[in-house]
CSV table of C-alpha atoms in Angstrom, one decimal:
chain,number,residue,atom,x,y,z
A,4,MET,CA,-39.8,181.7,53.5
A,5,LYS,CA,-36.7,180.9,55.6
A,6,LYS,CA,-36.9,181.1,59.3
A,7,ILE,CA,-35.7,184.4,60.8
A,8,LYS,CA,-32.8,184.0,63.3
A,9,VAL,CA,-33.8,186.2,66.2
A,10,GLY,CA,-31.0,187.5,68.4
A,11,ILE,CA,-32.1,188.2,72.0
A,12,THR,CA,-30.1,190.0,74.7
A,13,HIS,CA,-30.8,189.0,78.3
A,14,GLY,CA,-31.0,192.5,79.6
A,15,ASP,CA,-30.5,193.2,83.4
A,16,VAL,CA,-30.1,189.9,85.0
A,17,ASN,CA,-31.8,191.0,88.2
A,18,GLY,CA,-34.9,191.8,86.4
A,19,VAL,CA,-37.6,189.7,84.6
A,20,GLY,CA,-35.6,189.4,81.3
A,21,TYR,CA,-34.8,185.7,81.5
A,22,GLU,CA,-38.3,184.9,82.9
A,23,VAL,CA,-40.1,186.5,79.9
A,24,ILE,CA,-37.5,184.9,77.5
A,25,LEU,CA,-37.8,181.4,78.9
A,26,LYS,CA,-41.7,181.7,79.2
A,27,THR,CA,-42.0,182.7,75.6
A,28,PHE,CA,-40.0,179.8,74.3
A,29,GLU,CA,-41.7,177.4,76.7
A,30,ASN,CA,-44.2,177.1,73.8
A,31,PRO,CA,-42.8,174.8,71.1
A,32,ASP,CA,-44.8,176.6,68.5
A,33,MET,CA,-42.4,179.5,68.6
A,34,PHE,CA,-39.7,177.3,66.9
A,35,GLU,CA,-41.8,176.9,63.9
A,36,LEU,CA,-41.6,180.7,63.4
A,37,CYS,CA,-38.0,181.5,64.1
A,38,THR,CA,-34.6,180.3,65.4
A,39,PRO,CA,-34.0,182.2,68.7
A,40,VAL,CA,-30.5,182.8,70.0
A,41,VAL,CA,-30.1,184.4,73.5
A,42,TYR,CA,-26.9,186.2,74.2
A,43,GLY,CA,-26.1,185.8,77.9
A,44,SER,CA,-25.2,183.0,80.2
A,45,PRO,CA,-26.3,179.5,80.6
A,46,LYS,CA,-25.4,179.6,84.4
A,47,ILE,CA,-27.8,182.7,84.9
A,48,ALA,CA,-30.4,181.2,82.7
A,49,THR,CA,-30.4,178.0,84.8
A,50,TYR,CA,-30.5,180.0,87.9
A,51,HIS,CA,-33.6,182.0,86.8
A,52,ARG,CA,-35.2,178.8,85.3
A,53,LYS,CA,-35.0,177.1,88.7
A,54,ALA,CA,-36.4,180.1,90.5
A,55,PHE,CA,-39.8,179.8,88.8
A,56,GLU,CA,-39.7,176.1,87.7
A,57,CYS,CA,-39.8,176.7,84.1
A,58,GLN,CA,-39.4,173.8,81.6
A,59,THR,CA,-37.7,175.5,78.8
A,60,ASN,CA,-34.5,173.7,77.6
A,61,PHE,CA,-31.6,175.3,75.7
A,62,TYR,CA,-28.4,174.5,73.9
A,63,VAL,CA,-25.2,176.4,74.7
A,64,LYS,CA,-22.9,177.6,71.9
A,65,ASP,CA,-20.2,180.1,71.4
A,66,THR,CA,-21.7,181.8,68.4
A,67,ALA,CA,-25.1,182.3,66.8
A,68,ALA,CA,-23.6,180.6,63.6
A,69,LYS,CA,-23.8,177.3,65.6
A,70,ALA,CA,-27.4,177.9,66.6
A,71,GLU,CA,-29.7,174.9,66.8
A,72,ASP,CA,-32.9,174.8,64.6
A,73,GLY,CA,-36.1,173.9,66.5
A,74,ALA,CA,-34.6,174.9,69.9
A,75,LEU,CA,-33.5,177.7,72.0
A,76,THR,CA,-29.8,178.5,71.9
A,77,ILE,CA,-27.7,180.5,74.4
A,78,VAL,CA,-24.5,182.1,73.2
A,79,ASN,CA,-22.3,182.1,76.2
A,80,CYS,CA,-20.9,185.6,76.5
A,81,PHE,CA,-19.1,185.1,79.7
A,82,GLY,CA,-17.3,181.8,79.6
A,83,GLU,CA,-16.8,180.3,83.1
A,84,GLU,CA,-17.1,183.8,84.7
A,85,GLU,CA,-19.5,184.1,87.7
A,86,VAL,CA,-22.1,186.9,87.7
A,87,LYS,CA,-23.9,187.4,91.0
A,88,ILE,CA,-27.6,187.4,90.9
A,89,GLU,CA,-29.6,189.6,93.2
A,90,PHE,CA,-33.1,189.6,92.2
A,91,GLY,CA,-34.7,193.0,92.4
A,92,LYS,CA,-31.4,195.0,92.9
A,93,SER,CA,-29.6,197.5,90.6
A,94,THR,CA,-26.0,196.3,90.8
A,95,GLU,CA,-22.8,196.9,88.9
A,96,ASP,CA,-22.5,193.2,88.0
A,97,ALA,CA,-26.0,193.2,86.4
A,98,GLY,CA,-25.1,196.4,84.4
A,99,ARG,CA,-21.9,194.9,83.0
A,100,ALA,CA,-23.7,191.7,82.1
A,101,ALA,CA,-26.3,193.6,80.3
A,102,PHE,CA,-23.7,195.5,78.3
A,103,VAL,CA,-21.5,192.6,77.4
A,104,ALA,CA,-24.5,190.7,76.0
A,105,LEU,CA,-25.7,193.7,74.0
A,106,GLU,CA,-22.4,194.4,72.6
A,107,ARG,CA,-21.9,190.8,71.5
A,108,ALA,CA,-25.4,190.6,69.9
A,109,LEU,CA,-24.9,193.8,67.9
A,110,ASP,CA,-21.5,192.5,66.6
A,111,GLU,CA,-23.1,189.3,65.4
A,112,LEU,CA,-26.0,191.2,64.0
A,113,GLN,CA,-23.7,193.3,61.9
A,114,ASP,CA,-21.8,190.2,60.9
A,115,GLY,CA,-25.0,188.7,59.6
A,116,LEU,CA,-25.1,185.9,62.0
A,117,ILE,CA,-28.6,186.9,63.2
A,118,ASP,CA,-31.3,188.7,61.3
A,119,VAL,CA,-33.0,190.8,63.9
A,120,LEU,CA,-32.5,191.9,67.5
A,121,VAL,CA,-35.0,191.7,70.4
A,122,THR,CA,-33.7,193.3,73.6
A,123,ALA,CA,-34.9,192.5,77.2
A,124,PRO,CA,-35.1,195.5,79.5
A,125,ILE,CA,-32.0,197.1,81.0
A,126,ASN,CA,-31.4,199.5,83.7
A,127,LYS,CA,-30.4,202.7,82.2
A,128,SER,CA,-28.4,203.7,85.2
A,129,ASN,CA,-26.2,200.7,86.1
A,130,ILE,CA,-25.4,199.9,82.5
A,131,GLN,CA,-23.5,203.2,82.1
A,132,ARG,CA,-19.8,202.7,81.6
A,133,GLU,CA,-16.9,203.0,79.2
A,134,GLY,CA,-18.6,202.3,75.8
A,135,PHE,CA,-22.1,203.1,76.9
A,136,HIS,CA,-22.7,206.7,77.8
A,137,PHE,CA,-26.3,206.8,76.3
A,138,ALA,CA,-29.8,207.3,77.7
A,139,GLY,CA,-30.9,203.9,76.5
A,140,HIS,CA,-31.1,201.2,73.9
A,141,THR,CA,-32.2,203.4,71.1
A,142,GLU,CA,-29.4,206.0,71.3
A,143,TYR,CA,-26.7,203.3,71.6
A,144,ILE,CA,-27.9,201.2,68.8
A,145,GLU,CA,-28.2,204.2,66.5
A,146,GLU,CA,-24.6,205.1,67.3
A,147,LYS,CA,-23.1,201.5,66.9
A,148,ALA,CA,-25.4,200.2,64.1
A,149,GLY,CA,-27.1,203.1,62.4
A,150,GLN,CA,-24.6,203.6,59.7
A,151,GLY,CA,-25.4,207.4,59.8
A,152,GLN,CA,-29.1,207.0,59.8
A,153,LYS,CA,-31.2,208.5,62.6
A,154,ALA,CA,-33.3,206.3,64.8
A,155,LEU,CA,-37.0,206.9,65.6
A,156,MET,CA,-38.5,205.4,68.8
A,157,MET,CA,-41.9,204.0,68.1
A,158,LEU,CA,-44.3,202.1,70.5
A,159,MET,CA,-46.9,199.9,68.8
A,160,ASN,CA,-49.7,197.6,69.4
A,161,GLY,CA,-51.6,196.4,66.3
A,162,PRO,CA,-52.9,199.5,64.5
A,163,LEU,CA,-51.8,201.9,67.4
A,164,ARG,CA,-48.3,203.4,66.7
A,165,VAL,CA,-46.9,206.2,68.6
A,166,ALA,CA,-43.5,207.7,67.7
A,167,LEU,CA,-41.5,210.2,69.6
A,168,LEU,CA,-39.9,213.4,68.4
A,169,THR,CA,-37.7,213.5,71.4
A,170,THR,CA,-37.0,210.5,73.7
A,171,HIS,CA,-34.8,210.3,76.8
A,172,ILE,CA,-34.1,214.0,77.6
A,173,PRO,CA,-35.3,216.1,80.6
A,174,ILE,CA,-38.7,217.9,80.0
A,175,SER,CA,-36.9,221.2,80.4
A,176,GLU,CA,-34.9,220.5,77.2
A,177,VAL,CA,-38.0,219.5,75.0
A,178,PRO,CA,-39.0,223.0,73.7
A,179,LYS,CA,-35.6,223.8,72.2
A,180,ALA,CA,-35.6,220.4,70.5
A,181,VAL,CA,-39.0,221.1,68.8
A,182,THR,CA,-37.6,222.5,65.6
A,183,LYS,CA,-38.9,222.5,62.0
A,184,GLU,CA,-35.8,220.5,60.9
A,185,ASN,CA,-36.3,217.9,63.6
A,186,ILE,CA,-40.1,217.5,63.0
A,187,THR,CA,-39.7,217.2,59.2
A,188,GLN,CA,-36.7,214.7,59.7
A,189,LYS,CA,-38.7,212.5,62.1
A,190,LEU,CA,-42.0,212.6,59.9
A,191,LYS,CA,-40.1,211.6,57.0
A,192,ILE,CA,-38.5,208.5,58.9
A,193,LEU,CA,-42.0,207.6,60.2
A,194,ASN,CA,-43.6,207.9,56.8
A,195,HIS,CA,-41.0,205.7,55.2
A,196,SER,CA,-41.1,203.2,58.0
A,197,LEU,CA,-45.0,202.9,57.7
A,198,LYS,CA,-44.5,202.0,54.1
A,199,ARG,CA,-41.6,199.7,54.3
A,200,ASP,CA,-41.9,198.1,57.7
A,201,PHE,CA,-45.7,197.9,57.8
A,202,MET,CA,-46.6,197.8,54.1
A,203,ILE,CA,-49.0,200.8,54.4
A,204,ASP,CA,-49.0,202.4,51.0
A,205,ASN,CA,-50.4,205.9,51.9
A,206,PRO,CA,-50.0,206.3,55.5
A,207,ARG,CA,-52.0,208.8,57.7
A,208,ILE,CA,-49.9,210.5,60.4
A,209,ALA,CA,-51.3,212.6,63.2
A,210,VAL,CA,-48.9,215.3,64.9
A,211,LEU,CA,-49.5,216.2,68.5
A,212,SER,CA,-49.0,219.9,69.8
A,213,LEU,CA,-46.4,220.8,72.3
A,214,ASN,CA,-48.5,223.1,74.3
A,215,PRO,CA,-52.0,222.6,76.0
A,216,HIS,CA,-54.8,223.4,73.6
A,217,CYS,CA,-52.2,223.8,70.8
A,218,GLY,CA,-51.1,227.0,72.5
A,219,ASP,CA,-54.5,228.7,72.4
A,220,GLY,CA,-53.4,231.2,69.7
A,221,GLY,CA,-50.1,232.1,71.4
A,222,LEU,CA,-51.5,232.3,74.9
A,223,MET,CA,-49.7,229.3,76.1
A,224,GLY,CA,-46.8,229.2,73.8
A,225,ARG,CA,-46.1,229.9,70.0
A,226,GLU,CA,-44.4,226.7,69.0
A,227,ASP,CA,-47.5,225.0,67.6
A,228,GLU,CA,-48.4,227.8,65.1
A,229,GLU,CA,-44.8,228.9,64.4
A,230,VAL,CA,-42.9,225.7,64.2
A,231,ILE,CA,-45.0,222.5,64.2
A,232,LYS,CA,-47.7,223.6,61.7
A,233,PRO,CA,-45.3,225.0,59.1
A,234,ALA,CA,-43.4,221.7,59.1
A,235,ILE,CA,-46.7,219.7,58.7
A,236,ASP,CA,-47.8,222.1,55.9
A,237,GLN,CA,-44.5,221.7,54.1
A,238,LEU,CA,-44.5,217.9,54.1
A,239,PHE,CA,-48.2,217.8,53.2
A,240,LYS,CA,-47.3,219.7,50.0
A,241,GLU,CA,-44.4,217.1,49.4
A,242,GLY,CA,-46.9,214.2,49.5
A,243,ILE,CA,-46.7,213.0,53.2
A,244,THR,CA,-50.2,212.8,54.6
A,245,CYS,CA,-49.6,214.3,58.0
A,246,MET,CA,-52.1,216.4,59.9
A,247,GLY,CA,-52.4,218.5,62.9
A,248,PRO,CA,-51.1,219.7,65.4
A,249,TYR,CA,-53.7,218.2,67.8
A,250,ALA,CA,-54.0,218.7,71.5
A,251,ALA,CA,-53.0,215.4,73.0
A,252,ASP,CA,-55.6,215.2,75.7
A,253,GLY,CA,-58.6,215.5,73.4
A,254,PHE,CA,-56.9,213.5,70.7
A,255,PHE,CA,-56.6,210.5,72.8
A,256,GLY,CA,-59.7,211.0,75.0
A,257,SER,CA,-62.0,211.3,71.9
A,258,ALA,CA,-60.3,208.1,70.3
A,259,ASN,CA,-59.2,210.3,67.5
A,260,TYR,CA,-56.0,208.2,67.2
A,261,THR,CA,-58.1,205.3,65.6
A,262,HIS,CA,-58.3,207.2,62.4
A,263,TYR,CA,-54.5,207.4,61.9
A,264,ASP,CA,-51.8,204.8,61.0
A,265,ALA,CA,-49.4,206.5,63.4
A,266,ILE,CA,-48.9,209.5,65.8
A,267,LEU,CA,-45.8,211.7,66.4
A,268,ALA,CA,-45.7,212.9,69.9
A,269,MET,CA,-43.4,215.7,70.9
A,270,TYR,CA,-42.0,214.1,74.0
A,271,HIS,CA,-41.7,210.9,75.9
A,272,ASP,CA,-44.5,210.9,78.4
A,273,GLN,CA,-46.9,212.7,76.1
A,274,GLY,CA,-46.9,209.7,73.8
A,275,LEU,CA,-46.1,206.8,76.2
A,276,ALA,CA,-48.5,207.6,79.0
A,277,PRO,CA,-51.6,207.1,76.8
A,278,PHE,CA,-50.0,204.4,74.9
A,279,LYS,CA,-49.2,202.2,78.0
A,280,THR,CA,-52.8,203.0,79.4
A,281,LEU,CA,-54.2,201.4,76.2
A,282,ALA,CA,-51.7,198.7,75.5
A,283,MET,CA,-49.4,198.0,78.4
A,284,ASP,CA,-49.6,194.3,78.5
A,285,ASP,CA,-48.5,193.5,75.0
A,286,GLY,CA,-47.1,196.7,73.5
A,287,VAL,CA,-43.8,196.7,71.6
A,288,ASN,CA,-41.0,199.2,71.3
A,289,PHE,CA,-39.5,199.4,67.7
A,290,THR,CA,-36.5,201.3,66.7
A,291,ALA,CA,-37.5,202.6,63.3
A,292,GLY,CA,-35.2,204.4,60.7
A,293,LEU,CA,-32.2,202.1,61.1
A,294,PRO,CA,-30.8,199.5,58.6
A,295,ILE,CA,-31.2,196.9,61.4
A,296,VAL,CA,-34.6,195.6,62.9
A,297,ARG,CA,-34.6,195.9,66.7
A,298,THR,CA,-37.6,195.5,69.0
A,299,SER,CA,-38.3,195.2,72.7
A,300,PRO,CA,-41.1,194.6,75.2
A,301,ASP,CA,-42.6,198.0,76.3
A,302,HIS,CA,-41.9,197.3,80.0
A,303,GLY,CA,-39.0,197.8,82.2
A,304,VAL,CA,-36.8,195.5,84.4
A,305,ALA,CA,-39.7,195.1,86.9
A,306,TYR,CA,-37.5,194.6,90.0
A,307,ASP,CA,-40.5,194.4,92.3
A,308,ILE,CA,-41.6,191.1,90.7
A,309,ALA,CA,-38.2,189.7,89.6
A,310,GLY,CA,-37.5,186.1,90.6
A,311,LYS,CA,-41.2,185.5,91.7
A,312,GLY,CA,-42.4,183.8,88.5
A,313,VAL,CA,-45.4,186.2,87.9
A,314,ALA,CA,-44.1,188.3,85.1
A,315,HIS,CA,-46.3,188.1,81.9
A,316,GLU,CA,-44.3,187.3,78.7
A,317,ASP,CA,-47.0,188.7,76.3
A,318,SER,CA,-45.1,192.0,75.5
A,319,PHE,CA,-41.9,190.0,74.9
A,320,ARG,CA,-43.6,187.5,72.6
A,321,GLN,CA,-45.2,190.3,70.7
A,322,ALA,CA,-41.8,191.9,70.3
A,323,VAL,CA,-40.5,188.8,68.7
A,324,TYR,CA,-43.5,188.5,66.4
A,325,ALA,CA,-43.0,192.2,65.3
A,326,ALA,CA,-39.3,191.6,64.5
A,327,ILE,CA,-40.1,188.7,62.3
A,328,ASP,CA,-43.0,190.6,60.6
A,329,ILE,CA,-40.9,193.7,59.9
A,330,ALA,CA,-37.9,191.8,58.6
A,331,ARG,CA,-40.2,189.9,56.1
A,332,ASN,CA,-42.0,193.2,55.2
A,333,ARG,CA,-38.6,194.8,54.4
A,334,THR,CA,-37.6,192.0,52.2
A,335,GLN,CA,-40.9,192.1,50.3
A,336,PHE,CA,-40.8,195.8,49.9
A,337,ASP,CA,-37.1,195.9,48.7
A,338,GLU,CA,-37.6,193.0,46.3
A,339,ALA,CA,-40.7,194.7,44.7
A,340,ARG,CA,-38.7,197.8,44.0
A,341,LYS,CA,-35.4,196.3,42.8
A,342,HIS,CA,-36.3,196.7,39.0
A,343,PRO,CA,-38.8,199.5,38.6
A,344,LEU,CA,-40.5,199.9,35.2
A,345,GLN,CA,-39.2,203.0,33.3
A,346,LYS,CA,-41.7,205.8,33.4
A,347,GLN,CA,-43.5,206.7,30.1
A,348,TYR,CA,-42.7,210.1,28.8
A,349,TYR,CA,-46.2,211.5,29.7
A,350,GLU,CA,-45.7,210.4,33.3
A,351,LYS,CA,-42.7,212.7,33.9
A,352,ARG,CA,-44.8,215.7,35.2
A,353,ASP,CA,-45.1,217.0,31.7
A,354,ASP,CA,-47.9,219.6,31.8
A,355,SER,CA,-49.0,219.1,28.2
A,356,ASP,CA,-52.4,217.4,28.0
A,357,LYS,CA,-51.8,217.1,24.2
A,358,LEU,CA,-49.1,214.5,24.7
A,359,LYS,CA,-51.6,212.3,26.8
A,360,LEU,CA,-54.4,212.9,24.3
A,361,ASP,CA,-52.3,212.0,21.4
A,362,GLN,CA,-51.3,208.6,23.0
A,363,VAL,CA,-54.9,207.8,23.7
A,364,THR,CA,-55.8,208.7,20.1
A,365,GLU,CA,-53.1,206.5,18.8
A,366,GLU,CA,-54.2,203.6,20.9
A,367,GLU,CA,-57.7,203.9,19.8
A,368,THR,CA,-56.6,203.9,16.3
A,369,LEU,CA,-54.6,200.7,16.6
């Protein structure tokens, strides 16, 4: 298999983005798996590298098309322009630098110059500007590269996969977003992603409730019985193995999550609080449902430790691994279904048992 060309955005330059990137590719074995291309600034990378005495070397190019195999390449998105670095601070300069790198990476991804995208953390506040009025990476990437398809935010760590019905919205707006249409749409995206991106033939999906104790028969809300359960029942009849709703506290507290391939949570903290408790150090954020592959580490900019050389790169490394695996799984899944065999007449949901019996009899005679 050809090496996957992994595009990487440097994220907020006052955070730990460059540190986890450079530490990840300090290991030469990584270059056996992929060709990494960082969209950022060689000046900023050098500044970070000196701050924690990293030994990772890199080449500087003006496009991923010229990336060096067997080495880290930085695509210079800023020319000779100076970007002020202030470790641990949210600044206008840092937000602009994050946006410029992200925009350039997505352009080259859509042009086919890289195969997948791994994004270092951004500050959702300072990146806001003309061209970026979104709550985060997921929403921006859906708009710019989704081709009309809907994104699904999924946090994963090995067999633990937690997807979110709603993402970066105020908790006060969650109930009105919990609709049958939204639930069925997200469950279909999740089911397809489990099959295509993770090669799980018959995925089992658990759906969490919105209210405590699943509403306790309507005492604490009716959404679970009147909205969530009907959506689950409809999709189960259509062949999607989804079950619930389950009260989130008991579901995670009893380790019931180990019996499912994925979980659909109703809102951000309902899914991410238990996930990060179980898998904070090496969890991965994956944007499912889109024609492109995008992953990121499951942590933020970590201003409190930026520039100190103590950030752990495990989550970022796992994000690179995940992007490579998902890209290869998609290729394998699509190749296997390019030329499907034509169905026999008795497989076309014909209710006549006689047709099947006649064919068996004919084969026995031959």
